[in-house]
Short mmCIF file of C-alpha atoms in Angstrom, two decimals:
data_model
loop_
_atom_site.label_atom_id
_atom_site.label_comp_id
_atom_site.label_asym_id
_atom_site.label_seq_id
_atom_site.Cartn_x
_atom_site.Cartn_y
_atom_site.Cartn_z
CA MET S 1 0.00 0.00 0.00
CA GLN S 2 2.73 2.46 0.99
CA ARG S 3 4.64 1.80 -2.23
CA ALA S 4 1.57 2.41 -4.39
CA PHE S 5 0.74 5.57 -2.40
CA LEU S 6 4.25 6.93 -2.87
CA GLU S 7 4.37 6.19 -6.61
CA ALA S 8 0.94 7.66 -7.25
CA THR S 9 1.33 10.79 -5.13
CA PHE S 10 4.90 12.03 -4.84
CA LEU S 11 7.29 10.59 -7.42
CA LYS S 12 8.21 12.86 -10.29
CA LYS S 13 8.50 11.90 -13.94
CA GLY S 14 11.36 9.45 -14.51
CA GLU S 15 11.79 8.66 -10.82
CA THR S 16 11.67 5.06 -9.57
CA ILE S 17 12.12 3.22 -6.27
CA GLU S 18 15.58 1.67 -6.06
CA ARG S 19 15.24 -0.13 -2.73
CA VAL S 20 13.32 -0.15 0.55
CA GLU S 21 14.66 -0.39 4.11
CA GLU S 22 12.96 -0.75 7.48
CA ILE S 23 14.34 1.61 10.12
CA ASP S 24 12.77 2.33 13.53
CA GLY S 25 9.31 1.17 12.49
CA LEU S 26 9.37 3.13 9.24
CA PHE S 27 9.80 2.19 5.59
CA VAL S 28 12.59 4.18 3.95
CA PHE S 29 12.20 4.38 0.18
CA HIS S 30 15.32 5.33 -1.80
CA ILE S 31 14.46 7.08 -5.05
CA ILE S 32 16.62 7.26 -8.16
CA LYS S 33 16.34 8.80 -11.59
CA HIS S 34 17.89 7.17 -14.62
CA THR S 35 19.67 9.47 -17.13
CA ALA S 36 21.49 8.58 -20.34
CA ARG S 37 24.79 8.30 -18.47
CA ARG S 38 24.00 7.17 -14.92
CA TYR S 39 21.56 6.58 -12.10
CA LEU S 40 21.07 9.62 -9.87
CA ARG S 41 20.08 9.40 -6.22
CA VAL S 42 17.40 12.08 -6.03
CA ALA S 43 15.26 11.55 -2.93
CA GLN S 44 14.35 9.54 0.13
CA PHE S 45 10.89 9.07 1.67
CA LYS S 46 10.10 7.85 5.17
CA ILE S 47 6.61 6.34 5.53
CA ALA S 48 4.87 4.50 8.36
CA LYS S 49 5.21 0.73 8.28
CA LYS S 50 1.75 0.29 9.82
CA ILE S 51 -1.07 2.73 9.11
CA VAL S 52 -3.34 3.68 12.04
CA GLY S 53 -7.04 2.93 11.74
CA GLN S 54 -7.95 6.28 13.30
CA LEU S 55 -10.10 8.44 10.99
CA GLU S 56 -10.07 11.70 12.94
CA ILE S 57 -7.09 13.78 11.82
CA PRO S 58 -5.23 15.32 14.81
CA LYS S 59 -5.95 19.03 15.27
CA GLU S 60 -2.31 20.09 14.75
CA ILE S 61 -2.07 18.11 11.50
CA ARG S 62 -5.44 19.34 10.25
CA ALA S 63 -4.29 22.94 10.77
CA LEU S 64 -1.46 22.36 8.27
CA LYS S 65 -4.06 21.90 5.50
CA PHE S 66 -2.18 19.24 3.55
CA THR S 67 -2.98 18.48 -0.07
CA PRO S 68 -1.21 15.93 -2.33
CA LYS S 69 1.06 18.69 -3.66
CA ALA S 70 1.59 20.64 -0.43
CA LYS S 71 4.93 20.60 1.39
CA ARG S 72 5.31 21.75 4.99
CA ASN S 73 8.22 22.63 7.27
CA LEU S 74 7.58 21.29 10.79
CA ASP S 75 10.43 23.00 12.63
CA VAL S 76 7.96 24.55 15.09
CA PHE S 77 7.05 21.08 16.40
CA ASN S 78 9.25 18.95 18.65
CA ILE S 79 10.87 15.82 17.28
CA GLU S 80 8.69 13.52 19.41
CA ASN S 81 5.50 14.84 17.80
CA ILE S 82 6.92 14.55 14.31
CA TYR S 83 8.09 10.98 14.85
CA GLU S 84 4.73 10.02 16.36
CA TRP S 85 2.89 11.42 13.30
CA LEU S 86 5.32 9.67 10.95
CA GLN S 87 4.76 6.31 12.65
CA ALA S 88 0.98 6.76 12.53
CA GLY S 89 1.07 7.57 8.82
CA TRP S 90 -0.36 11.09 9.13
CA ILE S 91 2.71 12.56 7.43
CA VAL S 92 5.56 11.47 5.14
CA GLN S 93 9.10 12.82 5.34
CA GLU S 94 10.61 13.76 1.96
CA THR S 95 14.33 14.39 1.64
CA ARG S 96 15.56 15.77 -1.68
CA TYR S 97 19.25 15.67 -2.71
CA ASN S 98 21.38 18.05 -4.73
CA ALA S 99 22.75 17.07 -8.14
CA ASP S 100 25.67 15.24 -6.49
CA GLY S 101 23.19 12.75 -4.99
CA MET S 102 24.85 13.10 -1.59
CA THR S 103 24.18 16.47 0.02
CA VAL S 104 20.67 17.33 1.20
CA ALA S 105 18.83 20.05 -0.68
CA SER S 106 15.62 20.07 1.40
CA VAL S 107 13.64 18.16 4.02
CA ASP S 108 9.86 18.57 3.93
CA TYR S 109 6.78 16.84 5.26
CA ARG S 110 3.83 15.85 3.13
CA MET S 111 0.39 14.29 3.44
CA GLY S 112 0.61 10.68 4.64
CA PRO S 113 -1.52 7.65 3.69
CA ALA S 114 -3.47 7.81 6.97
CA TYR S 115 -4.33 11.44 6.21
CA GLU S 116 -5.55 10.43 2.75
CA GLN S 117 -7.68 7.61 4.21
CA ALA S 118 -9.26 10.00 6.71
CA LEU S 119 -10.10 12.47 3.94
CA GLN S 120 -11.66 9.73 1.83
CA TYR S 121 -13.72 8.57 4.81
CA LYS S 122 -14.91 12.13 5.45
CA GLN S 123 -15.83 12.56 1.78
CA GLN S 124 -17.81 9.31 1.89
CA GLN S 125 -19.62 10.45 5.01
CA THR S 126 -20.41 13.79 3.37
CA LEU S 127 -21.73 12.01 0.28
CA GLU S 128 -23.99 9.79 2.42
CA VAL S 129 -25.32 12.83 4.29
CA GLU S 130 -25.97 14.64 1.01
CA GLN S 131 -27.78 11.64 -0.44
CA GLU S 132 -29.97 11.45 2.64
CA HIS S 133 -30.56 15.19 2.36
CA ILE S 134 -31.70 14.75 -1.25
CA LYS S 135 -34.18 12.05 -0.20
CA GLN S 136 -35.60 14.32 2.49
CA LEU S 137 -35.98 17.21 0.02
CA GLU S 138 -37.73 14.96 -2.48
CA ALA S 139 -40.13 13.73 0.21
CA LYS S 140 -40.88 17.26 1.35
CA SER S 141 -41.42 18.36 -2.24
CA LYS S 142 -44.10 15.68 -2.65
CA GLN S 143 -45.77 16.67 0.61
CA LEU S 144 -45.99 20.33 -0.44
CA ASN S 145 -47.49 19.60 -3.85
CA LEU S 146 -45.28 22.28 -5.42
CA PRO S 147 -46.48 24.27 -8.44
CA ILE S 148 -44.78 23.35 -11.72
CA ILE S 149 -42.90 26.67 -11.81
CA PHE S 150 -41.19 25.83 -8.50
CA LYS S 151 -40.35 22.31 -9.60
CA GLN S 152 -38.74 23.68 -12.78
CA ALA S 153 -36.82 26.31 -10.79
CA MET S 154 -35.21 23.53 -8.73
CA VAL S 155 -34.01 21.40 -11.65
CA ASP S 156 -30.20 21.26 -11.66
CA GLU S 157 -30.01 22.17 -15.35
CA GLN S 158 -31.68 25.50 -14.53
CA LEU S 159 -29.11 26.46 -11.89
CA PRO S 160 -25.80 28.30 -12.47
CA LEU S 161 -22.98 25.99 -13.54
CA ASN S 162 -20.58 27.47 -10.99
CA TRP S 163 -22.79 26.56 -8.01
CA SER S 164 -21.38 23.74 -5.90
CA PHE S 165 -23.41 20.67 -5.01
CA SER S 166 -23.96 21.90 -1.44
CA LYS S 167 -25.08 25.32 -2.69
CA ARG S 168 -27.61 23.70 -5.02
CA LEU S 169 -28.98 21.70 -2.10
CA ARG S 170 -29.29 24.84 0.01
CA TYR S 171 -31.11 26.63 -2.81
CA LYS S 172 -33.60 23.77 -3.08
CA GLU S 173 -34.06 23.91 0.71
CA PHE S 174 -34.72 27.61 0.33
CA CYS S 175 -37.36 27.08 -2.36
CA LEU S 176 -39.18 24.45 -0.30
CA ALA S 177 -39.03 26.45 2.93
CA LEU S 178 -40.29 29.56 1.16
CA TYR S 179 -43.25 27.77 -0.38
CA ALA S 180 -44.02 25.95 2.89
CA LEU S 181 -44.24 29.31 4.68
CA TYR S 182 -46.50 30.65 1.95
CA GLU S 183 -48.89 27.73 2.38
CA LYS S 184 -48.76 27.98 6.17
CA LYS S 185 -49.14 31.69 6.85
CA GLY S 186 -49.41 33.60 3.57
CA LEU S 187 -47.15 36.57 4.47
CA TYR S 188 -43.67 36.36 5.97
CA ASP S 189 -40.24 38.02 6.20
CA PHE S 190 -37.05 36.65 4.63
CA LYS S 191 -35.60 35.84 8.06
CA GLU S 192 -38.51 33.52 8.76
CA ILE S 193 -37.47 31.20 5.91
CA GLY S 194 -34.30 30.07 7.68
CA ALA S 195 -35.91 30.19 11.12
CA SER S 196 -38.70 27.87 9.96
CA LEU S 197 -36.10 25.24 9.00
CA TYR S 198 -33.79 25.56 12.01
CA ASP S 199 -35.40 26.18 15.38
CA ARG S 200 -32.24 27.48 17.03
CA ILE S 201 -30.27 30.68 17.61
CA GLY S 202 -28.89 31.83 14.26
CA GLY S 203 -31.35 29.78 12.22
CA SER S 204 -32.87 32.94 10.77
CA LYS S 205 -29.51 33.75 9.18
CA TYR S 206 -29.16 30.40 7.42
CA PHE S 207 -29.86 31.82 3.94
CA ASP S 208 -28.45 35.33 4.48
CA VAL S 209 -25.16 34.70 2.71
CA HIS S 210 -27.01 33.70 -0.47
CA ARG S 211 -29.94 36.13 -0.15
CA GLU S 212 -29.39 38.14 -3.34
CA GLU S 213 -28.34 35.13 -5.42
CA PHE S 214 -31.26 32.96 -4.38
CA LEU S 215 -33.88 35.68 -4.79
CA GLY S 216 -32.31 36.60 -8.13
CA GLN S 217 -32.39 32.98 -9.27
CA LEU S 218 -36.08 32.71 -8.37
CA ALA S 219 -36.78 35.88 -10.34
CA PHE S 220 -34.78 34.52 -13.27
CA SER S 221 -36.98 31.41 -13.14
CA GLY S 222 -40.08 33.58 -13.43
CA ILE S 223 -41.11 33.40 -9.78
CA ASP S 224 -42.36 36.66 -8.29
CA VAL S 225 -41.70 36.12 -4.57
CA SER S 226 -44.17 38.86 -3.64
CA LEU S 227 -46.93 36.65 -5.07
CA TYR S 228 -45.79 33.89 -2.73
CA GLY S 229 -45.99 35.92 0.46
CA LEU S 230 -42.53 37.47 0.85
CA VAL S 231 -43.17 41.00 2.18
CA SER S 232 -39.59 41.83 3.18
CA THR S 233 -36.18 40.48 2.23
CA GLY S 234 -34.79 41.22 5.68
CA LYS S 235 -32.50 43.80 4.12
CA ILE S 236 -33.43 47.18 2.68
CA VAL S 237 -32.88 47.28 -1.09
CA SER S 238 -33.12 50.76 -2.61
CA ILE S 239 -34.55 51.42 -6.06
CA HIS S 240 -33.63 54.76 -7.62
CA PHE S 241 -35.73 56.40 -10.34
CA THR S 242 -37.23 59.60 -11.68
CA GLY S 243 -40.69 59.93 -13.17
CA ASP S 244 -44.40 60.36 -12.46
CA VAL S 245 -44.91 57.34 -10.23
CA GLU S 246 -47.59 56.57 -7.68
CA HIS S 247 -47.93 54.14 -4.78
CA PRO S 248 -50.80 53.80 -2.30
CA TYR S 249 -48.56 55.44 0.31
CA ALA S 250 -46.51 57.90 -1.79
CA LYS S 251 -46.49 60.01 -4.95
CA TYR S 252 -43.43 60.95 -7.01
CA THR S 253 -43.02 63.43 -9.87
CA ILE S 254 -40.48 64.24 -12.57
CA GLY S 255 -37.82 66.70 -11.45
CA ALA S 256 -35.72 64.80 -8.89
CA VAL S 257 -34.12 61.43 -8.27
CA HIS S 258 -36.38 59.41 -5.98
CA ALA S 259 -35.77 56.22 -4.02
CA THR S 260 -38.08 53.54 -2.73
CA THR S 261 -37.43 50.17 -1.14
CA ASP S 262 -38.16 46.53 -1.76
CA ASN S 263 -40.57 46.54 1.16
CA ALA S 264 -42.78 49.16 -0.55
CA VAL S 265 -42.67 47.16 -3.79
CA TYR S 266 -43.90 44.01 -2.09
CA VAL S 267 -46.55 45.74 0.04
CA ALA S 268 -48.48 47.27 -2.88
CA PRO S 269 -47.94 47.89 -6.61
CA PHE S 270 -46.48 51.05 -8.13
CA SER S 271 -47.98 52.66 -11.23
CA THR S 272 -47.00 55.39 -13.67
CA THR S 273 -48.65 57.69 -16.20
CA ASN S 274 -45.40 57.84 -18.21
CA THR S 275 -45.35 56.07 -21.57
CA THR S 276 -41.59 55.65 -22.13
CA LEU S 277 -39.56 53.61 -19.65
CA TRP S 278 -35.75 53.91 -19.56
CA LEU S 279 -33.80 51.15 -17.80
CA VAL S 280 -30.22 52.30 -17.21
CA GLU S 281 -27.40 50.31 -15.64
CA ASN S 282 -25.54 53.06 -13.80
CA ARG S 283 -26.64 55.79 -11.42
CA ALA S 284 -24.64 58.46 -13.28
CA ILE S 285 -27.01 58.12 -16.25
CA LEU S 286 -30.06 58.45 -14.01
CA THR S 287 -28.79 61.63 -12.33
CA ARG S 288 -27.79 63.12 -15.72
CA MET S 289 -31.22 62.50 -17.22
CA ALA S 290 -33.08 63.62 -14.08
CA VAL S 291 -31.91 67.23 -14.48
CA GLU S 292 -33.42 67.43 -17.99
CA VAL S 293 -36.91 68.01 -16.62
CA GLU S 294 -38.39 69.45 -19.82
CA PHE S 295 -37.11 66.50 -21.85
CA LEU S 296 -38.64 64.03 -19.41
CA LYS S 297 -41.96 65.88 -19.45
CA GLN S 298 -42.01 66.29 -23.23
CA THR S 299 -41.25 62.61 -23.86
CA ASN S 300 -43.34 61.45 -20.89
CA SER S 301 -40.36 59.40 -19.63
CA CYS S 302 -39.66 57.45 -16.46
CA VAL S 303 -36.04 56.41 -15.77
CA VAL S 304 -35.16 53.48 -13.50
CA CYS S 305 -31.59 52.66 -12.40
CA LEU S 306 -30.65 48.98 -12.14
CA ASP S 307 -27.50 49.72 -10.10
CA GLY S 308 -25.43 47.16 -11.99
CA GLN S 309 -27.74 44.18 -11.59
CA ILE S 310 -31.39 43.21 -11.59
CA ARG S 311 -32.47 42.25 -8.08
CA SER S 312 -35.87 40.76 -7.39
CA ALA S 313 -37.07 44.12 -6.04
CA HIS S 314 -36.04 45.90 -9.27
CA ARG S 315 -37.74 43.22 -11.32
CA ALA S 316 -40.99 43.55 -9.36
CA PHE S 317 -40.90 47.36 -9.56
CA ILE S 318 -40.35 47.31 -13.33
CA GLU S 319 -43.10 44.75 -13.86
CA GLN S 320 -45.53 46.89 -11.91
CA LEU S 321 -44.72 50.02 -13.94
CA GLU S 322 -44.76 48.12 -17.22
CA GLN S 323 -48.28 46.92 -16.58
CA THR S 324 -49.69 50.47 -16.50
CA LYS S 325 -49.15 53.12 -19.23
CA ILE S 326 -45.74 52.14 -20.65
CA LYS S 327 -45.71 51.86 -24.47
CA GLN S 328 -41.98 51.39 -25.11
CA THR S 329 -38.86 50.53 -23.09
CA ILE S 330 -35.32 51.71 -23.83
CA ILE S 331 -32.52 49.69 -22.23
CA TRP S 332 -29.18 51.48 -21.84
CA THR S 333 -26.28 49.51 -20.29
CA ASP S 334 -22.53 49.10 -20.62
CA THR S 335 -21.58 46.86 -23.54
CA ASP S 336 -19.21 44.53 -21.71
CA VAL S 337 -20.29 40.94 -21.00
CA ALA S 338 -21.95 41.88 -17.71
CA GLY S 339 -23.79 44.82 -19.28
CA ILE S 340 -25.08 42.75 -22.18
CA THR S 341 -26.31 40.10 -19.72
CA ILE S 342 -28.14 42.78 -17.73
CA ALA S 343 -29.66 44.13 -20.95
CA LYS S 344 -30.90 40.67 -21.86
CA HIS S 345 -32.45 39.97 -18.46
CA ALA S 346 -34.04 43.43 -18.34
CA ALA S 347 -35.75 42.80 -21.68
CA GLU S 348 -37.14 39.50 -20.42
CA ILE S 349 -39.25 41.45 -17.91
CA ILE S 350 -40.89 43.56 -20.63
CA ASP S 351 -43.91 42.54 -22.68
CA GLY S 352 -44.01 45.53 -25.03
CA PRO S 353 -41.55 47.01 -27.59
CA VAL S 354 -37.90 47.20 -26.48
CA LYS S 355 -34.87 49.10 -27.80
CA TRP S 356 -31.22 48.64 -26.79
CA ILE S 357 -28.66 51.45 -26.92
CA GLY S 358 -25.24 50.41 -28.21
CA ARG S 359 -21.88 51.99 -28.96
CA ASP S 360 -21.60 55.07 -31.16
CA PHE S 361 -25.19 56.03 -30.28
CA GLU S 362 -26.60 53.14 -32.31
CA VAL S 363 -30.04 51.83 -31.40
CA TYR S 364 -31.18 48.21 -31.87
CA ASP S 365 -34.64 46.65 -31.75
CA VAL S 366 -33.41 43.03 -31.94
CA PHE S 367 -31.33 41.76 -29.01
CA GLN S 368 -29.28 39.28 -31.07
CA LEU S 369 -28.10 42.12 -33.33
CA PHE S 370 -27.26 44.26 -30.31
CA GLU S 371 -25.29 41.38 -28.75
CA GLN S 372 -23.42 40.47 -31.96
CA ALA S 373 -22.48 44.10 -32.63
CA HIS S 374 -20.65 44.37 -29.31
CA VAL S 375 -18.54 41.22 -29.22
CA GLY S 376 -15.13 42.46 -28.11
CA ARG S 377 -16.36 46.08 -28.04
CA ALA S 378 -16.82 46.78 -24.32
CA HIS S 379 -18.00 50.30 -23.65
CA GLU S 380 -19.26 52.20 -20.59
CA GLN S 381 -22.46 54.23 -20.68
CA GLU S 382 -20.63 57.28 -19.37
CA GLN S 383 -18.42 57.29 -22.51
CA GLN S 384 -21.40 58.46 -24.55
CA LEU S 385 -23.80 60.27 -22.26
CA GLY S 386 -24.98 62.41 -25.13
CA GLY S 387 -27.80 64.81 -24.35
CA VAL S 388 -31.39 65.74 -25.05
CA GLU S 389 -30.92 65.98 -28.82
CA GLN S 390 -29.47 62.47 -28.99
CA TRP S 391 -32.00 60.98 -26.55
CA MET S 392 -34.86 62.37 -28.66
CA LYS S 393 -33.56 60.43 -31.68
CA TRP S 394 -33.61 57.18 -29.71
CA ILE S 395 -37.25 57.70 -28.72
#
């Protein structure tokens, strides 16, 4: 076993084991490398003769964070500890020689076979726990009688490729907990989703680290969380805009930059008498357009800032406005990869006519043409702010 471990993990190309000795309860492997002219003595490895059956890695060894390629200097530890770890198989001593094959170039310690076994055992345990977790989620899903849109939102193929397995599981937990709360009490706060799953101190924070991603993924899947009882995300999300906009508890007019919150969006719908909706990526564009009061009045425009991404609150706000008097939507973003993605997702919210603003003041009414025209042509909105005369042409 030790020989196979050494050959598979540490030997370099062209290196072979010349001979093996047994010294003080350890195997000593002598490593050579064959060149065209001679055999070179290149290294020596000391490995435990008998591997411990213990599967809990000692705290001091675990803190060293070994990987198959990692090398560690253990000078801070006393020789008794090092020898004990060597004999147990937690570590391997690697001695490398200089080109003369005699003088020592370095002495390092590396992950031992016992360490590898413990990692494999832990991975197997994790896999078993995850499999059990999957079964529990599937059972809960059947109990809840989830709508088709939720079932589709939880399919792995619909989730971001860069999400880990554990993150996908947590997202599915989130979806089920959210819908369970909706069925149970109708209205709830974001913090209640985690608290409903884990009846302990800190349970309410279980989903906090993924709050924006998970809510955004639900919105991307076509799920309006406000329709499923979420009245607050547990964190204030601001939405900046200018326009003639009304809410049951507030009224806004053209002439200043206004701000509302996600809570207001989820409590009751917003409406507008404006007919042209501008969706801009950056706040600088919003503030520039907001000072052109006569232009906004003449064109009956409302401008909403996405602040670099489309959160669920922004999506809900835009959907509410779009369902009133809006006749056309103009989307103005950067033309880098992120900006084009935002432009695409923004258009998916809109039912009516859409235009995209590209480089050199070009306007597009087909997204594919807008996307193709900007491959390798990243451009910030601020590089072509233009003015009233130019904006009028786009309308």
